[in-house]
Each structure stands twice: as C-alpha cells, then as structure tokens.
Amino acid sequence: MEGAEVDVYHLDRLQAFNDAVFAIVATILVLPVRKLEETGASEHVSLEEQLKHRWPQLVIYMVGFLMMCAVWESHVLRFRILSRVDDVMIWFNLTSLLFTSCLPFTCALEGTFTTKGTPMALVCGNLISLEILEVIMIVYAFRQPRLLAQEFDTLTQDEMKQRMKLMLVKKAVIASLYVLAGLLSFLQKPLALVVAAVVAVSPWINRLVGVTYRKWSHIRLTDSEFDRMFGNFIDKERVEFFSDGVFAIVSTLLILDVTVEDFPTKAEISSHGFVYTMQNVRPDISTYAVTFIVVALLWFTHHSLFNYIHTLNQVMLILNNLSLAFLGLFPLINATLDRYAGRGKPDSRLALQAAASIVFMAGISQGVVFIIAIWKGPTDPESQENPREDPRFRCTAHSYLAFKLATIPLMTLMVYFWATFGPNTSFSVDVYYIAGGLTPVLFILLKLVLSCLQRVHYRRSFQIREENWTIVTHDLESEDYPRVV
C-alpha cells in the first residue's frame, strides 16, 4: 500500500453511521412530547387540556423532524461528490454529528419555552454550525481531488473552483435562512418559526439556487453533473436505510411505557401480589402489542412500495419524510391510550380519535408517494429494462400494492368514525385492539386472493400457448415444406 493512501477509506460504513445517527436523533424528538402527564400532579388533567398545552411542542416536533430530514439530505448530496474519505474528512463529519445530536435538546427547549426568543436562537445557531462544517468539508474535498468522484478527474482547476463555488452558494442561502430565523426569534416569534419551517423544502430551494447561479455565472455543467450536486433525485438505498432506522427506533420506543413509566414497583408487588399487579399492566402490554403490529405493517407496506420505486424525486422524498414524522408520533399514541383510553375513562373517544388520525396520516402519505410514482411512469426497474413485459401482470402488481397501501388508512378511518359516532365510549379502546388484530388478517386475505388470481392467469396463459402451438403445428403439417434430415 502506498503511503499517500494509508488514511483513505470507503464511504459505505460512514454513510451507514450517518444514517443511523440522523434516524435516532429525528426519532427521539418525540420523547418530550410523549410525556403527557407529569407524575405527582395533584389534579387529573384531561386529554383536551393536555393537547391544548402541548400543541406548540407538537408543531416544534414536526418542524424539527422535517428540518432534520433536510439536513440529512444535505449530507447525502455531499457524499455524492465523494468517492472516498480520509481521516480529516471523518473528523469533520463526526464533529457535525456532535452538533446534530444536540438538536433534540434545543428543540425541546423551544417547545417548552415557546414565548422566549433564546431557544429558537439556539436551534438556529446549532444549524448554522452544521452549515459551517458542511462548507469546511466541501472546501476540503475540492482541495483533495483524490477524495472526489471520478467525474471530477477530467476537470481543470478553474472548472473545479466553479463547481465548488456553486455548492458554497447553496450553503450560503440555507445559512442565511437560519440567521434570519434566529434574528426574528427575538422580534416576531411566529414568523421565525415559519422561516425555519421553510428549510424543510430546502432541496427545492437548493435546486432553484443552483439553476439561477448556473445561468448567471454561465457555468457549463452537464445534466448529470448538475444532478449530482443539486439532484432532483436521491439515492433510493439511502432513503431506505434512513427509513428503516426510524421504523426500528420507533418500534423500540413503544415499550417505554411498560418498562419505565408503568413498570410495577416492589411496593405494589408486596401489597397486591404479583398476579394482580401484572393484570393491571395487561392493558399497557396490549396497547404496546397492537401499536407494534401497526408499525410492522407500515414498514411492510413501505418495503413493498420501495420495491417498485427506482428513483425518488423531491416531492416523493418530502412525502416520505412526512410519513416518517407521523410514524415518530407512535410513542405518543401509546402514552395517550394508556392514560386516557379504557373502560370508564371520559377521554377514551378523544384518545382514539387522536391515535387514528396519526396512523391515518402515516399510511396515507405512503399512498400519495405511490400515486406520484404511478403518475410519473413505470417505476419498476425490471419493467423499464423489459418494456415488452405483459402489461396485465404489471397492472395486477400495481393493484395489489394499491390495496396493501389502502388497508391501513381504511381501517383507521373505520376506527375514527366508530370513536366519533359509536354509541359505547368505553368500547373505543377495544375497537383499536380489534382493528389492530384484523389488519394482518386482511393482508393475509389479500395475499390469498392474489395467489388465486395468479394461478388463474397462469392457467389461461398456458392454455392460450397450447392452442397457439396446436394451430401452428397443424398449419405446418398441412403444407408441403421440404424436410431437413
């Protein structure tokens, strides 16, 4: 090994580590929100009062989650110009992850002290630090050509500087939004939050800035080069890694209610006995199990959807981020149902409505991604490589996927309408359990129906091929063709 290449590494492990950190940081933003009722409170607080008190935290959570997704995408685009990394690049990257991991703390401050300007300024300062580190890494990468992708090997020094300036202009625009939001936090707090929320659509802003600067500076870029730095499309594999991380962490956080907040104490076991105490914990375990099933089924539909998608544009990516943001609220579903749903509890109806609304938004966002993918054209890479494939098979596959994506939203609508118009309020939480148990059964039935349809289709195709072969053989035998021995 040459001495100059000792500290050069592949990107794969660093990219996977980045995706994991971003997924964890984005998901734990929900932890301050899910803690609905303070322990030791002298009076019981109704769910309606809790939601009125917590709505600023919910808004901050949604904005913070989408901002985190935008920062993650910025990391993904930065890696698209790289082919390798060295020790210095890794150190800068780890430092940026340090500031990234601080965002749940600053966002929690903003959600708790919404009338103060300093928490928003801290959030913006944190994000500005990330942008400064991004600028440093971009400059360092262009000064170390061995780290850049092969497409940069044929460029002259002036062309390299032009492309570096183009990427730095993009960073300057986003950083200016953070500065503006930080200044407005002391003057007009709602407007500062709106400016910060604009960062959620920063990929569109970056592309617009790139197009404008490209025309103004007359930089000659091929479409592939421009897409590499300001791409309208993002790597599907990185989106899958990030999404799987969010699904995994959410499914793990669901058990917190049973293992932390509602865990049996020694005093309860001593006074009431083990069996009686565990019977009181049974509703929490049932809620955890049903919510875990819903998360698993949403991952299943997400996996099925991305199996048919080849590339994602910015609209599909933002919708996927929105679906993951609502998925991140599932620990709040557990906390809400455990405390406010059940027999004899007056807030059962509202608790079930809130839970159904969150699940519906997480599921319907995936459905909209599927609609956009169908509207944009064939998304299955095998279909693109084989345009002569039987369109009936493609239609069957798309129909099956559409039914899978529609199952969870339809079930949650039924739960919501029962909670709204149902006669028995105490039965509301049982409806949630029943719907959670029936949904996997519906997926199994869909699979059985698909298998039956496929068998009928294969039999008909085989019969048609046999009939065609019989006709061709009969025509050949009826004519006097010369035979070759």
Tab-separated table of N, CA and C in Angstrom, residues 290-385:
chain	number	residue	atom	x	y	z
A	290	VAL	N	-50.432	-4.060	19.983
A	290	VAL	CA	-51.210	-3.629	18.819
A	290	VAL	C	-50.483	-2.527	18.066
A	291	THR	N	-49.916	-1.561	18.792
A	291	THR	CA	-49.196	-0.479	18.118
A	291	THR	C	-47.956	-1.000	17.406
A	292	PHE	N	-47.279	-1.975	18.002
A	292	PHE	CA	-46.126	-2.581	17.336
A	292	PHE	C	-46.562	-3.258	16.039
A	293	ILE	N	-47.705	-3.938	16.056
A	293	ILE	CA	-48.211	-4.581	14.840
A	293	ILE	C	-48.463	-3.536	13.752
A	294	VAL	N	-49.028	-2.396	14.138
A	294	VAL	CA	-49.297	-1.344	13.156
A	294	VAL	C	-47.990	-0.821	12.574
A	295	VAL	N	-46.968	-0.601	13.434
A	295	VAL	CA	-45.664	-0.146	12.941
A	295	VAL	C	-45.067	-1.180	11.994
A	296	ALA	N	-45.151	-2.453	12.354
A	296	ALA	CA	-44.607	-3.506	11.493
A	296	ALA	C	-45.317	-3.549	10.139
A	297	LEU	N	-46.634	-3.375	10.148
A	297	LEU	CA	-47.381	-3.388	8.887
A	297	LEU	C	-47.071	-2.164	8.045
A	298	LEU	N	-46.863	-1.013	8.676
A	298	LEU	CA	-46.456	0.173	7.923
A	298	LEU	C	-45.071	-0.019	7.307
A	299	TRP	N	-44.173	-0.677	8.039
A	299	TRP	CA	-42.875	-0.990	7.434
A	299	TRP	C	-43.057	-1.942	6.259
A	300	PHE	N	-43.951	-2.910	6.403
A	300	PHE	CA	-44.207	-3.875	5.334
A	300	PHE	C	-44.716	-3.171	4.069
A	301	THR	N	-45.661	-2.254	4.236
A	301	THR	CA	-46.158	-1.526	3.068
A	301	THR	C	-45.088	-0.602	2.503
A	302	HIS	N	-44.276	0.003	3.385
A	302	HIS	CA	-43.173	0.855	2.922
A	302	HIS	C	-42.162	0.039	2.127
A	303	HIS	N	-41.842	-1.147	2.611
A	303	HIS	CA	-40.921	-2.036	1.904
A	303	HIS	C	-41.505	-2.451	0.550
A	304	SER	N	-42.773	-2.800	0.523
A	304	SER	CA	-43.414	-3.183	-0.734
A	304	SER	C	-43.433	-2.027	-1.718
A	305	LEU	N	-43.687	-0.824	-1.224
A	305	LEU	CA	-43.725	0.356	-2.091
A	305	LEU	C	-42.362	0.627	-2.710
A	306	PHE	N	-41.318	0.612	-1.896
A	306	PHE	CA	-39.987	0.950	-2.399
A	306	PHE	C	-39.420	-0.159	-3.279
A	307	ASN	N	-39.978	-1.345	-3.215
A	307	ASN	CA	-39.551	-2.403	-4.124
A	307	ASN	C	-39.919	-2.078	-5.568
A	308	TYR	N	-40.958	-1.261	-5.765
A	308	TYR	CA	-41.402	-0.907	-7.107
A	308	TYR	C	-40.929	0.480	-7.529
A	309	ILE	N	-40.189	1.171	-6.666
A	309	ILE	CA	-39.709	2.510	-6.983
A	309	ILE	C	-38.228	2.434	-7.317
A	310	HIS	N	-37.857	3.040	-8.433
A	310	HIS	CA	-36.464	3.040	-8.856
A	310	HIS	C	-35.738	4.286	-8.362
A	311	THR	N	-36.347	5.453	-8.503
A	311	THR	CA	-35.777	6.719	-8.037
A	311	THR	C	-36.864	7.541	-7.369
A	312	LEU	N	-36.448	8.451	-6.478
A	312	LEU	CA	-37.370	9.337	-5.786
A	312	LEU	C	-37.054	10.778	-6.141
A	313	ASN	N	-38.098	11.531	-6.533
A	313	ASN	CA	-37.895	12.960	-6.715
A	313	ASN	C	-38.139	13.667	-5.391
A	314	GLN	N	-38.010	15.002	-5.404
A	314	GLN	CA	-38.088	15.751	-4.156
A	314	GLN	C	-39.483	15.699	-3.540
A	315	VAL	N	-40.525	15.690	-4.359
A	315	VAL	CA	-41.879	15.626	-3.818
A	315	VAL	C	-42.095	14.301	-3.092
A	316	MET	N	-41.684	13.214	-3.695
A	316	MET	CA	-41.824	11.904	-3.064
A	316	MET	C	-40.993	11.812	-1.795
A	317	LEU	N	-39.813	12.436	-1.807
A	317	LEU	CA	-38.953	12.392	-0.626
A	317	LEU	C	-39.583	13.151	0.540
A	318	ILE	N	-40.140	14.325	0.268
A	318	ILE	CA	-40.769	15.109	1.336
A	318	ILE	C	-41.987	14.377	1.885
A	319	LEU	N	-42.768	13.729	1.018
A	319	LEU	CA	-43.908	12.954	1.490
A	319	LEU	C	-43.456	11.760	2.330
A	320	ASN	N	-42.358	11.136	1.939
A	320	ASN	CA	-41.822	10.040	2.752
A	320	ASN	C	-41.373	10.557	4.118
A	321	ASN	N	-40.736	11.732	4.135
A	321	ASN	CA	-40.334	12.331	5.410
A	321	ASN	C	-41.562	12.653	6.268
A	322	LEU	N	-42.628	13.120	5.634
A	322	LEU	CA	-43.854	13.426	6.370
A	322	LEU	C	-44.455	12.157	6.974
A	323	SER	N	-44.440	11.068	6.213
A	323	SER	CA	-44.930	9.797	6.743
A	323	SER	C	-44.098	9.347	7.939
A	324	LEU	N	-42.772	9.502	7.855
A	324	LEU	CA	-41.906	9.119	8.960
A	324	LEU	C	-42.117	10.032	10.168
A	325	ALA	N	-42.426	11.310	9.928
A	325	ALA	CA	-42.681	12.223	11.043
A	325	ALA	C	-43.913	11.792	11.832
A	326	PHE	N	-44.982	11.407	11.132
A	326	PHE	CA	-46.164	10.906	11.835
A	326	PHE	C	-45.876	9.553	12.481
A	327	LEU	N	-45.052	8.740	11.839
A	327	LEU	CA	-44.664	7.477	12.455
A	327	LEU	C	-43.931	7.720	13.771
A	328	GLY	N	-43.113	8.769	13.820
A	328	GLY	CA	-42.403	9.089	15.043
A	328	GLY	C	-43.299	9.448	16.204
A	329	LEU	N	-44.565	9.763	15.926
A	329	LEU	CA	-45.525	10.093	16.982
A	329	LEU	C	-46.199	8.861	17.578
A	330	PHE	N	-45.846	7.674	17.120
A	330	PHE	CA	-46.498	6.471	17.632
A	330	PHE	C	-46.236	6.243	19.131
A	331	PRO	N	-45.063	6.579	19.678
A	331	PRO	CA	-44.939	6.504	21.144
A	331	PRO	C	-45.939	7.399	21.865
A	332	LEU	N	-46.327	8.511	21.241
A	332	LEU	CA	-47.372	9.359	21.820
A	332	LEU	C	-48.720	8.642	21.801
A	333	ILE	N	-48.974	7.819	20.766
A	333	ILE	CA	-50.204	7.029	20.727
A	333	ILE	C	-50.266	6.096	21.931
A	334	ASN	N	-49.143	5.410	22.195
A	334	ASN	CA	-49.121	4.507	23.340
A	334	ASN	C	-49.391	5.247	24.649
A	335	ALA	N	-48.694	6.371	24.840
A	335	ALA	CA	-48.865	7.126	26.086
A	335	ALA	C	-50.291	7.642	26.229
A	336	THR	N	-50.888	8.074	25.127
A	336	THR	CA	-52.250	8.615	25.173
A	336	THR	C	-53.267	7.524	25.492
A	337	LEU	N	-53.173	6.391	24.807
A	337	LEU	CA	-54.132	5.312	25.045
A	337	LEU	C	-53.974	4.708	26.434
A	338	ASP	N	-52.736	4.605	26.921
A	338	ASP	CA	-52.522	4.026	28.253
A	338	ASP	C	-53.142	4.881	29.352
A	339	ARG	N	-53.114	6.199	29.173
A	339	ARG	CA	-53.568	7.080	30.250
A	339	ARG	C	-55.025	7.506	30.122
A	340	TYR	N	-55.511	7.598	28.885
A	340	TYR	CA	-56.813	8.220	28.698
A	340	TYR	C	-57.852	7.323	28.036
A	341	ALA	N	-57.473	6.135	27.577
A	341	ALA	CA	-58.438	5.238	26.931
A	341	ALA	C	-58.700	4.041	27.837
A	342	GLY	N	-59.889	3.528	27.762
A	342	GLY	CA	-60.259	2.372	28.567
A	342	GLY	C	-61.655	2.511	29.133
A	343	ARG	N	-62.105	1.472	29.736
A	343	ARG	CA	-63.465	1.455	30.277
A	343	ARG	C	-63.579	2.411	31.467
A	344	GLY	N	-64.624	3.243	31.417
A	344	GLY	CA	-64.867	4.184	32.496
A	344	GLY	C	-64.074	5.465	32.417
A	345	LYS	N	-63.243	5.644	31.385
A	345	LYS	CA	-62.446	6.858	31.254
A	345	LYS	C	-63.147	7.818	30.298
A	346	PRO	N	-63.321	9.085	30.689
A	346	PRO	CA	-64.121	10.007	29.868
A	346	PRO	C	-63.441	10.444	28.578
A	347	ASP	N	-62.117	10.300	28.493
A	347	ASP	CA	-61.394	10.785	27.320
A	347	ASP	C	-61.078	9.676	26.322
A	348	SER	N	-61.748	8.531	26.434
A	348	SER	CA	-61.463	7.414	25.528
A	348	SER	C	-61.727	7.788	24.079
A	349	ARG	N	-62.825	8.497	23.844
A	349	ARG	CA	-63.186	8.849	22.462
A	349	ARG	C	-62.129	9.750	21.824
A	350	LEU	N	-61.712	10.795	22.540
A	350	LEU	CA	-60.716	11.721	22.001
A	350	LEU	C	-59.359	11.038	21.834
A	351	ALA	N	-59.006	10.164	22.771
A	351	ALA	CA	-57.725	9.457	22.671
A	351	ALA	C	-57.679	8.578	21.424
A	352	LEU	N	-58.767	7.878	21.148
A	352	LEU	CA	-58.799	7.008	19.976
A	352	LEU	C	-58.832	7.825	18.685
A	353	GLN	N	-59.511	8.970	18.688
A	353	GLN	CA	-59.511	9.846	17.514
A	353	GLN	C	-58.107	10.351	17.201
A	354	ALA	N	-57.371	10.753	18.238
A	354	ALA	CA	-56.007	11.227	18.027
A	354	ALA	C	-55.116	10.112	17.488
A	355	ALA	N	-55.242	8.900	18.051
A	355	ALA	CA	-54.431	7.770	17.591
A	355	ALA	C	-54.748	7.415	16.139
A	356	ALA	N	-56.035	7.359	15.806
A	356	ALA	CA	-56.429	7.019	14.434
A	356	ALA	C	-55.951	8.076	13.442
A	357	SER	N	-55.974	9.336	13.829
A	357	SER	CA	-55.532	10.405	12.926
A	357	SER	C	-54.049	10.279	12.622
A	358	ILE	N	-53.240	9.972	13.627
A	358	ILE	CA	-51.795	9.847	13.410
A	358	ILE	C	-51.491	8.656	12.504
A	359	VAL	N	-52.131	7.517	12.772
A	359	VAL	CA	-51.891	6.328	11.937
A	359	VAL	C	-52.354	6.585	10.506
A	360	PHE	N	-53.490	7.272	10.353
A	360	PHE	CA	-54.011	7.554	9.014
A	360	PHE	C	-53.025	8.412	8.223
A	361	MET	N	-52.474	9.451	8.836
A	361	MET	CA	-51.549	10.327	8.125
A	361	MET	C	-50.264	9.588	7.749
A	362	ALA	N	-49.793	8.712	8.634
A	362	ALA	CA	-48.595	7.936	8.302
A	362	ALA	C	-48.845	7.001	7.125
A	363	GLY	N	-50.041	6.411	7.060
A	363	GLY	CA	-50.347	5.485	5.973
A	363	GLY	C	-50.696	6.176	4.677
A	364	ILE	N	-51.478	7.255	4.743
A	364	ILE	CA	-51.923	7.918	3.510
A	364	ILE	C	-50.769	8.614	2.808
A	365	SER	N	-49.747	9.028	3.556
A	365	SER	CA	-48.576	9.647	2.923
A	365	SER	C	-47.859	8.652	2.023
A	366	GLN	N	-47.779	7.393	2.470
A	366	GLN	CA	-47.205	6.366	1.596
A	366	GLN	C	-48.050	6.176	0.339
A	367	GLY	N	-49.368	6.238	0.500
A	367	GLY	CA	-50.240	6.101	-0.661
A	367	GLY	C	-50.054	7.208	-1.673
A	368	VAL	N	-49.821	8.435	-1.205
A	368	VAL	CA	-49.599	9.553	-2.125
A	368	VAL	C	-48.275	9.378	-2.866
A	369	VAL	N	-47.252	8.851	-2.170
A	369	VAL	CA	-45.988	8.550	-2.852
A	369	VAL	C	-46.218	7.559	-3.987
A	370	PHE	N	-47.044	6.547	-3.745
A	370	PHE	CA	-47.353	5.551	-4.781
A	370	PHE	C	-48.095	6.198	-5.950
A	371	ILE	N	-49.035	7.093	-5.664
A	371	ILE	CA	-49.780	7.765	-6.737
A	371	ILE	C	-48.848	8.593	-7.606
A	372	ILE	N	-47.910	9.314	-6.987
A	372	ILE	CA	-46.961	10.121	-7.755
A	372	ILE	C	-46.057	9.228	-8.592
A	373	ALA	N	-45.629	8.097	-8.018
A	373	ALA	CA	-44.775	7.182	-8.774
A	373	ALA	C	-45.500	6.626	-9.998
A	374	ILE	N	-46.779	6.281	-9.849
A	374	ILE	CA	-47.560	5.792	-10.992
A	374	ILE	C	-47.755	6.891	-12.020
A	375	TRP	N	-47.994	8.109	-11.540
A	375	TRP	CA	-48.217	9.236	-12.448
A	375	TRP	C	-46.956	9.575	-13.243
A	376	LYS	N	-45.786	9.415	-12.604
A	376	LYS	CA	-44.537	9.742	-13.289
A	376	LYS	C	-44.138	8.686	-14.313
A	377	GLY	N	-44.723	7.487	-14.216
A	377	GLY	CA	-44.397	6.466	-15.205
A	377	GLY	C	-43.951	5.188	-14.541
A	378	PRO	N	-43.506	4.221	-15.339
A	378	PRO	CA	-43.065	2.940	-14.797
A	378	PRO	C	-41.929	3.148	-13.799
A	379	THR	N	-42.095	2.584	-12.604
A	379	THR	CA	-41.106	2.755	-11.551
A	379	THR	C	-40.323	1.489	-11.279
A	380	ASP	N	-40.811	0.366	-11.765
A	380	ASP	CA	-40.109	-0.885	-11.536
A	380	ASP	C	-38.923	-0.964	-12.488
A	381	PRO	N	-37.680	-1.092	-11.985
A	381	PRO	CA	-36.528	-1.141	-12.886
A	381	PRO	C	-36.578	-2.301	-13.862
A	382	GLU	N	-37.152	-3.428	-13.450
A	382	GLU	CA	-37.248	-4.553	-14.380
A	382	GLU	C	-38.217	-4.249	-15.506
A	383	SER	N	-39.267	-3.485	-15.203
A	383	SER	CA	-40.217	-3.110	-16.240
A	383	SER	C	-39.584	-2.159	-17.222
A	384	GLN	N	-38.682	-1.287	-16.722
A	384	GLN	CA	-38.014	-0.368	-17.624
A	384	GLN	C	-37.040	-1.097	-18.533
A	385	GLU	N	-36.371	-2.138	-17.973
A	385	GLU	CA	-35.436	-2.881	-18.799
A	385	GLU	C	-36.152	-3.814	-19.775
